[in-house]
Amino acid sequence: MSDSRRNDFWKSFGPGILFAGAAIGNSHLVQSTRAGALFGLGLLSLVIVANLLKYPAFRFGPQYAAVTGRSILSGYRQLGRWVVGLFALSEVFVMAIIIAATAITTAAVGLAITGLDMNARYIAVAMTLVGAFVLWVGGYSFLDRMTKVFVAILTFATVLATILAIPAVDWSLSAFALPGLDFQTFAFVIALMGFMPAALSLSVLQSLWVVAKAEESGRTPNKRQVMLDFNFGYISSAVLAICFLIMGAGVMHPDAIEPAQSGAAFAGQVIGLYTSNLGEWSGIFVGVSAMMVMFTTLVTLLDGFPRTLGASAFYLASDGETPPPKLDTSAYMKIASLLLLAGATLILLFLMRSFSDFIDFVTITAFIVAPFTAILNHIVMTRPTVPSQGRPGWALQAWSLVGVVALTFLSTGYLYLLMIR
């Protein structure tokens, strides 16, 4: 790779890392670890399948931005103003509860490493406000730099701890068998897949981040650069999900250690995955890194979700042809930020009781709305309005349709079983 091409790549490198940072939250630290602790390697195949099923839908977000220079929301707007409105309506509540869930997990990790006996909900509200202030002061470029550092640290520690945990895992063929799917287990599977590797709304966020990165760097990255960046972030998040499941299977499952119900206690168990493999010295080091990754995840969502709602509000009010303003300084994003902050705060203070039940509720809700986003992304990316050289080939289109059908079948199946219970 020539110096100029290498420089071009590094200038566009970042949205993929933001994706990985946003993914290494409740899906990885919480749900993957719980899956390994409760079922050993029994749900490993479903973690892999979930990442495969959602890949095309996630890919189409940044791919659309690379091909057209606009976010995929502009493609939604071409389908009709009502499509943008329906997308925003389906996501606004989910976004608020995802922010709240990420904040409570961040607070739980912080309480676990400090040993403080405080109400996690109040700490979560404080961290949310601090995250919003950090983002307001530093903006996208600061978020970009901060995420890269802490994701790299936690990734290194996680891979090393996983390698050391491998001998303690039951690798027999029977260990990979799926557990019996009663309703409770099926609900956990849906919760696990709901955020695996993340909520599908992140596909829209990534397209917006690609546009923001182009504005921040002063140049538009080409499709090859964007796809390389996306694949790096997506594959990294998938590998880390598997790592957390293996650590849970190696450290907690053999001794039948039940995942704790309280956030701080569960975060302590997650940190214990590292100390039991790397030694006591790693506790503070990994704990601080995990908390900072969770905090950067929170900041990432506090940037991405208002960015998504702000862009949606613009496209609802526009004719669909006018280019959107720079969202970082737009009134659309500021108003969306305030609304989501208020919503997340109310959820934390009044609607959250059990940590594990709340995380399951968040991830299940994200899974239920996932088929709608997957369908929209497929339609938008395969329309004639996308340049032919930028549209996905027949194999990727078929892969996308398989994902759409599978996600729709699973989400409707869960809702049906829920209604007849």
CSV table of C-alpha atoms in Angstrom, one decimal:
chain,number,residue,atom,x,y,z
A,1,MET,CA,0.0,0.0,0.0
A,2,SER,CA,1.5,3.4,-1.0
A,3,ASP,CA,2.0,6.2,1.5
A,4,SER,CA,-0.9,8.2,0.1
A,5,ARG,CA,-3.3,5.2,0.1
A,6,ARG,CA,-2.2,4.3,3.6
A,7,ASN,CA,-2.9,7.9,4.8
A,8,ASP,CA,-6.3,7.9,3.1
A,9,PHE,CA,-7.2,4.6,4.9
A,10,TRP,CA,-6.2,5.9,8.3
A,11,LYS,CA,-8.1,9.0,7.8
A,12,SER,CA,-11.3,7.0,7.1
A,13,PHE,CA,-10.5,4.4,9.8
A,14,GLY,CA,-12.7,4.9,12.9
A,15,PRO,CA,-16.5,4.2,12.3
A,16,GLY,CA,-15.7,0.5,12.5
A,17,ILE,CA,-14.0,0.9,15.9
A,18,LEU,CA,-16.9,3.0,17.1
A,19,PHE,CA,-19.1,0.1,16.1
A,20,ALA,CA,-16.9,-2.4,18.0
A,21,GLY,CA,-16.9,0.0,21.0
A,22,ALA,CA,-20.7,0.3,21.0
A,23,ALA,CA,-21.0,-3.5,20.6
A,24,ILE,CA,-18.7,-4.4,23.6
A,25,GLY,CA,-21.3,-3.4,26.0
A,26,ASN,CA,-24.4,-5.3,27.3
A,27,SER,CA,-24.2,-7.9,24.5
A,28,HIS,CA,-20.6,-8.9,25.3
A,29,LEU,CA,-19.8,-8.1,28.9
A,30,VAL,CA,-23.3,-9.2,30.1
A,31,GLN,CA,-25.1,-11.5,27.8
A,32,SER,CA,-22.2,-13.5,26.3
A,33,THR,CA,-20.7,-14.0,29.7
A,34,ARG,CA,-24.1,-15.1,31.1
A,35,ALA,CA,-24.5,-17.5,28.1
A,36,GLY,CA,-21.2,-19.2,28.9
A,37,ALA,CA,-21.8,-19.3,32.6
A,38,LEU,CA,-25.3,-20.8,32.3
A,39,PHE,CA,-24.9,-23.1,29.2
A,40,GLY,CA,-21.2,-23.6,28.7
A,41,LEU,CA,-20.6,-23.8,24.9
A,42,GLY,CA,-24.2,-24.7,24.3
A,43,LEU,CA,-25.1,-21.3,22.8
A,44,LEU,CA,-21.8,-20.7,21.0
A,45,SER,CA,-23.4,-21.7,17.7
A,46,LEU,CA,-26.2,-19.2,18.2
A,47,VAL,CA,-23.7,-16.4,18.9
A,48,ILE,CA,-22.0,-17.2,15.6
A,49,VAL,CA,-25.3,-17.5,13.7
A,50,ALA,CA,-26.6,-14.2,15.0
A,51,ASN,CA,-23.4,-12.4,13.8
A,52,LEU,CA,-23.8,-14.0,10.4
A,53,LEU,CA,-27.5,-13.3,10.0
A,54,LYS,CA,-27.1,-9.6,10.8
A,55,TYR,CA,-23.9,-9.0,8.8
A,56,PRO,CA,-25.6,-7.8,5.6
A,57,ALA,CA,-28.0,-5.5,7.3
A,58,PHE,CA,-25.2,-3.9,9.3
A,59,ARG,CA,-22.9,-3.7,6.3
A,60,PHE,CA,-25.5,-1.9,4.1
A,61,GLY,CA,-25.4,1.2,6.4
A,62,PRO,CA,-21.8,2.2,5.9
A,63,GLN,CA,-21.8,0.8,2.3
A,64,TYR,CA,-24.7,3.1,1.4
A,65,ALA,CA,-22.8,6.1,2.8
A,66,ALA,CA,-19.6,5.2,1.0
A,67,VAL,CA,-21.4,4.8,-2.4
A,68,THR,CA,-23.8,7.8,-2.2
A,69,GLY,CA,-22.0,10.2,0.3
A,70,ARG,CA,-25.2,10.3,2.4
A,71,SER,CA,-26.5,8.3,5.3
A,72,ILE,CA,-28.9,5.5,4.7
A,73,LEU,CA,-31.6,7.6,6.2
A,74,SER,CA,-31.7,9.6,3.0
A,75,GLY,CA,-32.4,6.2,1.3
A,76,TYR,CA,-35.3,5.7,3.7
A,77,ARG,CA,-36.6,9.2,2.8
A,78,GLN,CA,-36.6,8.2,-0.9
A,79,LEU,CA,-39.1,5.5,0.0
A,80,GLY,CA,-41.3,8.1,1.6
A,81,ARG,CA,-41.5,10.5,4.6
A,82,TRP,CA,-43.7,7.9,6.4
A,83,VAL,CA,-40.8,5.4,6.3
A,84,VAL,CA,-38.5,7.8,8.2
A,85,GLY,CA,-41.2,8.5,10.6
A,86,LEU,CA,-42.0,4.9,11.3
A,87,PHE,CA,-38.3,4.1,11.7
A,88,ALA,CA,-37.8,7.0,14.2
A,89,LEU,CA,-41.0,6.0,16.1
A,90,SER,CA,-39.9,2.3,16.4
A,91,GLU,CA,-36.4,3.3,17.6
A,92,VAL,CA,-36.9,6.3,19.9
A,93,PHE,CA,-38.0,4.3,22.9
A,94,VAL,CA,-35.5,1.5,22.2
A,95,MET,CA,-32.7,4.1,22.1
A,96,ALA,CA,-33.6,5.6,25.5
A,97,ILE,CA,-33.6,2.2,27.2
A,98,ILE,CA,-30.4,1.2,25.5
A,99,ILE,CA,-28.7,4.3,26.8
A,100,ALA,CA,-30.1,3.6,30.3
A,101,ALA,CA,-28.9,-0.1,30.1
A,102,THR,CA,-25.4,0.9,29.0
A,103,ALA,CA,-25.3,3.6,31.8
A,104,ILE,CA,-26.3,1.1,34.5
A,105,THR,CA,-23.7,-1.4,33.3
A,106,THR,CA,-21.1,1.2,33.3
A,107,ALA,CA,-22.1,2.2,36.8
A,108,ALA,CA,-22.0,-1.4,37.9
A,109,VAL,CA,-18.5,-1.9,36.7
A,110,GLY,CA,-17.4,1.3,38.4
A,111,LEU,CA,-18.9,0.2,41.7
A,112,ALA,CA,-17.3,-3.2,41.4
A,113,ILE,CA,-13.8,-1.9,41.0
A,114,THR,CA,-14.1,0.8,43.7
A,115,GLY,CA,-16.1,-1.3,46.2
A,116,LEU,CA,-18.4,1.7,47.0
A,117,ASP,CA,-21.8,0.9,48.4
A,118,MET,CA,-23.9,3.3,46.4
A,119,ASN,CA,-27.2,3.3,44.4
A,120,ALA,CA,-26.2,2.2,40.9
A,121,ARG,CA,-29.1,4.1,39.4
A,122,TYR,CA,-27.9,7.5,40.7
A,123,ILE,CA,-24.3,6.7,39.5
A,124,ALA,CA,-25.7,5.8,36.1
A,125,VAL,CA,-27.6,9.1,35.8
A,126,ALA,CA,-24.4,11.0,36.8
A,127,MET,CA,-22.3,9.1,34.2
A,128,THR,CA,-24.9,9.8,31.5
A,129,LEU,CA,-24.7,13.5,32.2
A,130,VAL,CA,-20.9,13.4,32.4
A,131,GLY,CA,-20.8,11.5,29.1
A,132,ALA,CA,-23.0,14.1,27.4
A,133,PHE,CA,-20.7,16.8,28.7
A,134,VAL,CA,-17.6,15.0,27.4
A,135,LEU,CA,-19.2,14.7,24.0
A,136,TRP,CA,-20.3,18.3,24.0
A,137,VAL,CA,-16.8,19.5,24.7
A,138,GLY,CA,-14.8,17.1,22.6
A,139,GLY,CA,-17.2,16.2,19.7
A,140,TYR,CA,-16.8,13.4,17.2
A,141,SER,CA,-13.0,13.6,16.9
A,142,PHE,CA,-12.5,13.2,20.6
A,143,LEU,CA,-14.9,10.2,20.7
A,144,ASP,CA,-13.1,8.6,17.8
A,145,ARG,CA,-9.7,8.8,19.5
A,146,MET,CA,-10.9,7.8,23.0
A,147,THR,CA,-12.7,4.7,21.7
A,148,LYS,CA,-9.7,3.4,19.8
A,149,VAL,CA,-7.4,3.4,22.9
A,150,PHE,CA,-9.7,1.7,25.4
A,151,VAL,CA,-11.1,-0.9,22.9
A,152,ALA,CA,-7.5,-1.9,22.1
A,153,ILE,CA,-6.6,-2.3,25.8
A,154,LEU,CA,-9.7,-4.4,26.6
A,155,THR,CA,-9.3,-6.5,23.5
A,156,PHE,CA,-5.8,-7.5,24.3
A,157,ALA,CA,-6.7,-8.4,27.9
A,158,THR,CA,-9.8,-10.3,26.8
A,159,VAL,CA,-8.0,-12.4,24.1
A,160,LEU,CA,-5.2,-13.2,26.6
A,161,ALA,CA,-7.6,-14.2,29.4
A,162,THR,CA,-9.6,-16.3,26.9
A,163,ILE,CA,-6.5,-18.2,25.8
A,164,LEU,CA,-5.7,-19.0,29.4
A,165,ALA,CA,-9.3,-20.1,30.1
A,166,ILE,CA,-9.4,-22.6,27.2
A,167,PRO,CA,-8.0,-25.6,29.2
A,168,ALA,CA,-10.8,-25.3,31.7
A,169,VAL,CA,-13.6,-25.4,29.1
A,170,ASP,CA,-15.4,-28.6,28.3
A,171,TRP,CA,-14.7,-29.1,24.6
A,172,SER,CA,-16.6,-32.4,24.2
A,173,LEU,CA,-19.1,-32.7,21.4
A,174,SER,CA,-22.0,-32.9,23.8
A,175,ALA,CA,-20.9,-29.5,25.3
A,176,PHE,CA,-22.0,-27.8,22.0
A,177,ALA,CA,-25.5,-29.2,22.1
A,178,LEU,CA,-28.3,-26.7,22.3
A,179,PRO,CA,-30.1,-26.7,25.6
A,180,GLY,CA,-33.8,-27.6,25.8
A,181,LEU,CA,-35.7,-24.6,24.7
A,182,ASP,CA,-38.5,-24.0,27.2
A,183,PHE,CA,-40.0,-20.5,27.2
A,184,GLN,CA,-37.5,-19.1,29.7
A,185,THR,CA,-34.5,-20.4,27.8
A,186,PHE,CA,-35.9,-19.3,24.5
A,187,ALA,CA,-36.4,-15.8,26.0
A,188,PHE,CA,-32.8,-15.8,27.0
A,189,VAL,CA,-31.7,-16.9,23.5
A,190,ILE,CA,-33.7,-14.0,22.0
A,191,ALA,CA,-32.2,-11.6,24.5
A,192,LEU,CA,-28.7,-12.9,23.6
A,193,MET,CA,-29.3,-12.6,19.9
A,194,GLY,CA,-31.0,-9.2,20.2
A,195,PHE,CA,-27.7,-7.4,20.9
A,196,MET,CA,-25.5,-9.8,19.1
A,197,PRO,CA,-23.3,-8.1,18.1
A,198,ALA,CA,-25.5,-5.0,18.7
A,199,ALA,CA,-28.9,-3.5,18.0
A,200,LEU,CA,-29.5,-3.2,14.3
A,201,SER,CA,-30.0,0.6,14.6
A,202,LEU,CA,-26.2,0.8,14.7
A,203,SER,CA,-26.2,0.2,11.0
A,204,VAL,CA,-27.9,3.6,10.6
A,205,LEU,CA,-25.4,5.1,13.1
A,206,GLN,CA,-22.5,3.7,11.1
A,207,SER,CA,-23.7,5.4,8.0
A,208,LEU,CA,-23.9,8.6,9.9
A,209,TRP,CA,-20.5,8.1,11.4
A,210,VAL,CA,-19.0,7.5,7.9
A,211,VAL,CA,-20.5,10.9,6.8
A,212,ALA,CA,-19.2,12.6,10.0
A,213,LYS,CA,-15.8,11.1,9.5
A,214,ALA,CA,-15.7,12.4,6.0
A,215,GLU,CA,-16.6,15.9,7.2
A,216,GLU,CA,-14.0,15.7,10.0
A,217,SER,CA,-11.2,14.5,7.7
A,218,GLY,CA,-12.1,16.7,4.8
A,219,ARG,CA,-12.3,13.8,2.3
A,220,THR,CA,-14.8,11.2,1.3
A,221,PRO,CA,-13.5,7.6,1.8
A,222,ASN,CA,-14.0,5.1,-1.0
A,223,LYS,CA,-16.1,2.0,-0.7
A,224,ARG,CA,-13.1,-0.3,-0.3
A,225,GLN,CA,-11.8,1.8,2.7
A,226,VAL,CA,-15.2,1.9,4.4
A,227,MET,CA,-15.8,-1.8,4.0
A,228,LEU,CA,-12.3,-2.6,5.3
A,229,ASP,CA,-12.9,-0.4,8.3
A,230,PHE,CA,-16.4,-2.0,8.8
A,231,ASN,CA,-15.3,-5.6,8.5
A,232,PHE,CA,-12.4,-5.0,11.0
A,233,GLY,CA,-14.8,-3.6,13.6
A,234,TYR,CA,-17.5,-6.2,12.9
A,235,ILE,CA,-15.2,-9.2,13.0
A,236,SER,CA,-13.4,-7.9,16.1
A,237,SER,CA,-16.7,-7.5,18.0
A,238,ALA,CA,-17.8,-11.0,16.9
A,239,VAL,CA,-14.5,-12.5,18.1
A,240,LEU,CA,-14.8,-10.7,21.5
A,241,ALA,CA,-18.4,-12.0,21.9
A,242,ILE,CA,-17.0,-15.5,21.5
A,243,CYS,CA,-14.2,-14.7,23.9
A,244,PHE,CA,-16.6,-13.6,26.7
A,245,LEU,CA,-18.7,-16.7,26.2
A,246,ILE,CA,-15.6,-19.0,26.4
A,247,MET,CA,-14.5,-17.2,29.6
A,248,GLY,CA,-17.9,-17.7,31.2
A,249,ALA,CA,-17.8,-21.3,30.1
A,250,GLY,CA,-14.4,-21.9,31.5
A,251,VAL,CA,-14.5,-20.0,34.8
A,252,MET,CA,-18.1,-19.9,35.9
A,253,HIS,CA,-19.9,-22.9,34.3
A,254,PRO,CA,-17.7,-25.7,35.7
A,255,ASP,CA,-18.5,-24.6,39.2
A,256,ALA,CA,-22.1,-23.9,38.4
A,257,ILE,CA,-21.7,-20.2,39.4
A,258,GLU,CA,-24.9,-18.4,38.8
A,259,PRO,CA,-24.7,-14.9,37.3
A,260,ALA,CA,-25.5,-12.4,40.0
A,261,GLN,CA,-28.7,-10.5,39.7
A,262,SER,CA,-27.3,-7.1,40.9
A,263,GLY,CA,-25.2,-5.1,38.5
A,264,ALA,CA,-22.2,-4.5,40.7
A,265,ALA,CA,-22.1,-8.1,41.8
A,266,PHE,CA,-22.2,-9.3,38.2
A,267,ALA,CA,-19.6,-6.8,37.1
A,268,GLY,CA,-17.4,-8.2,39.9
A,269,GLN,CA,-17.9,-11.7,38.5
A,270,VAL,CA,-16.9,-10.4,35.0
A,271,ILE,CA,-13.7,-8.9,36.5
A,272,GLY,CA,-13.1,-12.2,38.2
A,273,LEU,CA,-12.9,-13.9,34.8
A,274,TYR,CA,-9.7,-12.0,34.2
A,275,THR,CA,-8.2,-12.3,37.7
A,276,SER,CA,-8.8,-16.1,37.8
A,277,ASN,CA,-6.8,-16.4,34.5
A,278,LEU,CA,-4.3,-13.5,34.5
A,279,GLY,CA,-3.8,-13.1,38.3
A,280,GLU,CA,-5.0,-10.7,40.9
A,281,TRP,CA,-2.8,-7.9,39.5
A,282,SER,CA,-5.1,-7.7,36.5
A,283,GLY,CA,-8.2,-6.8,38.5
A,284,ILE,CA,-7.8,-3.1,38.7
A,285,PHE,CA,-6.1,-2.8,35.2
A,286,VAL,CA,-8.9,-4.8,33.5
A,287,GLY,CA,-11.7,-3.3,35.7
A,288,VAL,CA,-10.6,0.3,34.8
A,289,SER,CA,-10.3,-0.7,31.1
A,290,ALA,CA,-13.7,-2.4,31.1
A,291,MET,CA,-15.3,0.7,32.8
A,292,MET,CA,-13.7,3.0,30.3
A,293,VAL,CA,-14.9,0.8,27.4
A,294,MET,CA,-18.4,0.9,28.8
A,295,PHE,CA,-18.1,4.6,29.3
A,296,THR,CA,-16.9,5.1,25.7
A,297,THR,CA,-19.8,2.9,24.7
A,298,LEU,CA,-22.2,5.2,26.6
A,299,VAL,CA,-20.6,8.3,25.0
A,300,THR,CA,-20.8,6.6,21.6
A,301,LEU,CA,-24.5,6.0,22.0
A,302,LEU,CA,-25.0,9.5,23.3
A,303,ASP,CA,-23.5,10.7,20.0
A,304,GLY,CA,-25.0,8.2,17.7
A,305,PHE,CA,-28.6,8.0,18.8
A,306,PRO,CA,-29.3,11.7,18.9
A,307,ARG,CA,-27.4,11.9,15.5
A,308,THR,CA,-29.9,9.3,14.2
A,309,LEU,CA,-33.0,11.0,15.6
A,310,GLY,CA,-31.7,14.4,14.5
A,311,ALA,CA,-31.1,13.3,11.0
A,312,SER,CA,-34.5,11.6,11.0
A,313,ALA,CA,-36.2,14.8,12.1
A,314,PHE,CA,-34.4,16.7,9.3
A,315,TYR,CA,-35.6,14.2,6.6
A,316,LEU,CA,-39.1,14.3,8.0
A,317,ALA,CA,-39.1,18.1,7.6
A,318,SER,CA,-37.2,18.2,4.2
A,319,ASP,CA,-38.1,17.5,0.7
A,320,GLY,CA,-35.7,14.6,0.6
A,321,GLU,CA,-33.3,16.3,-1.9
A,322,THR,CA,-31.8,19.0,0.3
A,323,PRO,CA,-28.5,17.8,1.8
A,324,PRO,CA,-28.6,17.7,5.7
A,325,PRO,CA,-26.7,20.2,7.8
A,326,LYS,CA,-23.7,19.2,9.8
A,327,LEU,CA,-25.4,17.3,12.6
A,328,ASP,CA,-22.9,18.0,15.3
A,329,THR,CA,-23.9,21.7,15.5
A,330,SER,CA,-27.5,21.4,14.3
A,331,ALA,CA,-30.6,22.1,16.5
A,332,TYR,CA,-32.0,18.7,15.4
A,333,MET,CA,-29.3,16.8,17.2
A,334,LYS,CA,-29.3,19.1,20.3
A,335,ILE,CA,-33.0,18.6,20.8
A,336,ALA,CA,-32.8,14.9,20.2
A,337,SER,CA,-29.9,14.7,22.8
A,338,LEU,CA,-32.0,16.4,25.4
A,339,LEU,CA,-35.0,14.2,24.8
A,340,LEU,CA,-33.0,11.0,25.0
A,341,LEU,CA,-31.2,12.2,28.1
A,342,ALA,CA,-34.5,12.9,29.8
A,343,GLY,CA,-35.9,9.6,28.7
A,344,ALA,CA,-32.9,7.6,29.9
A,345,THR,CA,-32.9,9.4,33.2
A,346,LEU,CA,-36.6,8.7,33.8
A,347,ILE,CA,-36.1,5.0,33.0
A,348,LEU,CA,-33.1,4.7,35.3
A,349,LEU,CA,-34.9,6.4,38.2
A,350,PHE,CA,-38.3,5.0,38.0
A,351,LEU,CA,-38.6,1.9,35.7
A,352,MET,CA,-35.5,-0.1,36.4
A,353,ARG,CA,-35.6,-2.8,39.2
A,354,SER,CA,-33.7,-6.0,38.5
A,355,PHE,CA,-30.4,-5.5,36.6
A,356,SER,CA,-30.5,-8.8,34.7
A,357,ASP,CA,-34.2,-8.6,33.9
A,358,PHE,CA,-33.8,-5.0,32.7
A,359,ILE,CA,-30.9,-6.0,30.4
A,360,ASP,CA,-33.0,-8.9,29.0
A,361,PHE,CA,-35.9,-6.5,28.4
A,362,VAL,CA,-33.7,-4.1,26.5
A,363,THR,CA,-32.1,-6.8,24.3
A,364,ILE,CA,-35.4,-8.5,23.6
A,365,THR,CA,-37.0,-5.2,22.6
A,366,ALA,CA,-34.1,-4.5,20.2
A,367,PHE,CA,-34.5,-7.9,18.6
A,368,ILE,CA,-38.2,-7.5,18.1
A,369,VAL,CA,-37.7,-4.3,16.0
A,370,ALA,CA,-34.6,-5.7,14.2
A,371,PRO,CA,-36.5,-7.2,11.2
A,372,PHE,CA,-38.0,-3.8,10.3
A,373,THR,CA,-34.5,-2.2,10.0
A,374,ALA,CA,-33.1,-5.2,8.2
A,375,ILE,CA,-36.0,-5.0,5.6
A,376,LEU,CA,-35.5,-1.3,5.1
A,377,ASN,CA,-31.7,-1.7,4.6
A,378,HIS,CA,-32.2,-4.4,2.1
A,379,ILE,CA,-34.7,-2.5,0.0
A,380,VAL,CA,-32.7,0.8,0.1
A,381,MET,CA,-29.4,-0.9,-0.8
A,382,THR,CA,-30.9,-2.8,-3.8
A,383,ARG,CA,-32.9,0.0,-5.4
A,384,PRO,CA,-31.9,1.4,-8.8
A,385,THR,CA,-31.2,4.8,-7.1
A,386,VAL,CA,-27.9,3.2,-5.8
A,387,PRO,CA,-25.2,3.2,-8.5
A,388,SER,CA,-24.9,-0.3,-9.9
A,389,GLN,CA,-21.3,-0.7,-9.0
A,390,GLY,CA,-22.2,0.1,-5.4
A,391,ARG,CA,-25.1,-2.3,-5.0
A,392,PRO,CA,-24.6,-5.7,-3.4
A,393,GLY,CA,-24.1,-8.8,-5.6
A,394,TRP,CA,-26.6,-11.6,-5.8
A,395,ALA,CA,-24.9,-13.6,-3.1
A,396,LEU,CA,-24.9,-10.8,-0.6
A,397,GLN,CA,-28.5,-10.0,-1.5
A,398,ALA,CA,-29.5,-13.7,-0.9
A,399,TRP,CA,-27.6,-13.6,2.4
A,400,SER,CA,-29.5,-10.5,3.4
A,401,LEU,CA,-32.9,-12.1,2.6
A,402,VAL,CA,-32.0,-15.2,4.7
A,403,GLY,CA,-31.2,-12.8,7.6
A,404,VAL,CA,-34.5,-10.9,7.1
A,405,VAL,CA,-36.6,-14.1,7.1
A,406,ALA,CA,-34.8,-15.7,10.1
A,407,LEU,CA,-35.0,-12.5,12.2
A,408,THR,CA,-38.7,-12.1,11.3
A,409,PHE,CA,-39.5,-15.7,12.1
A,410,LEU,CA,-37.7,-15.6,15.5
A,411,SER,CA,-39.2,-12.3,16.6
A,412,THR,CA,-42.7,-13.2,15.6
A,413,GLY,CA,-42.3,-16.7,17.1
A,414,TYR,CA,-41.2,-15.1,20.4
A,415,LEU,CA,-44.2,-12.7,20.4
A,416,TYR,CA,-46.6,-15.6,19.6
A,417,LEU,CA,-45.3,-17.7,22.5
A,418,LEU,CA,-45.4,-14.7,24.8
A,419,MET,CA,-49.1,-14.2,24.0
A,420,ILE,CA,-50.2,-17.8,24.4
A,421,ARG,CA,-48.3,-18.3,27.7
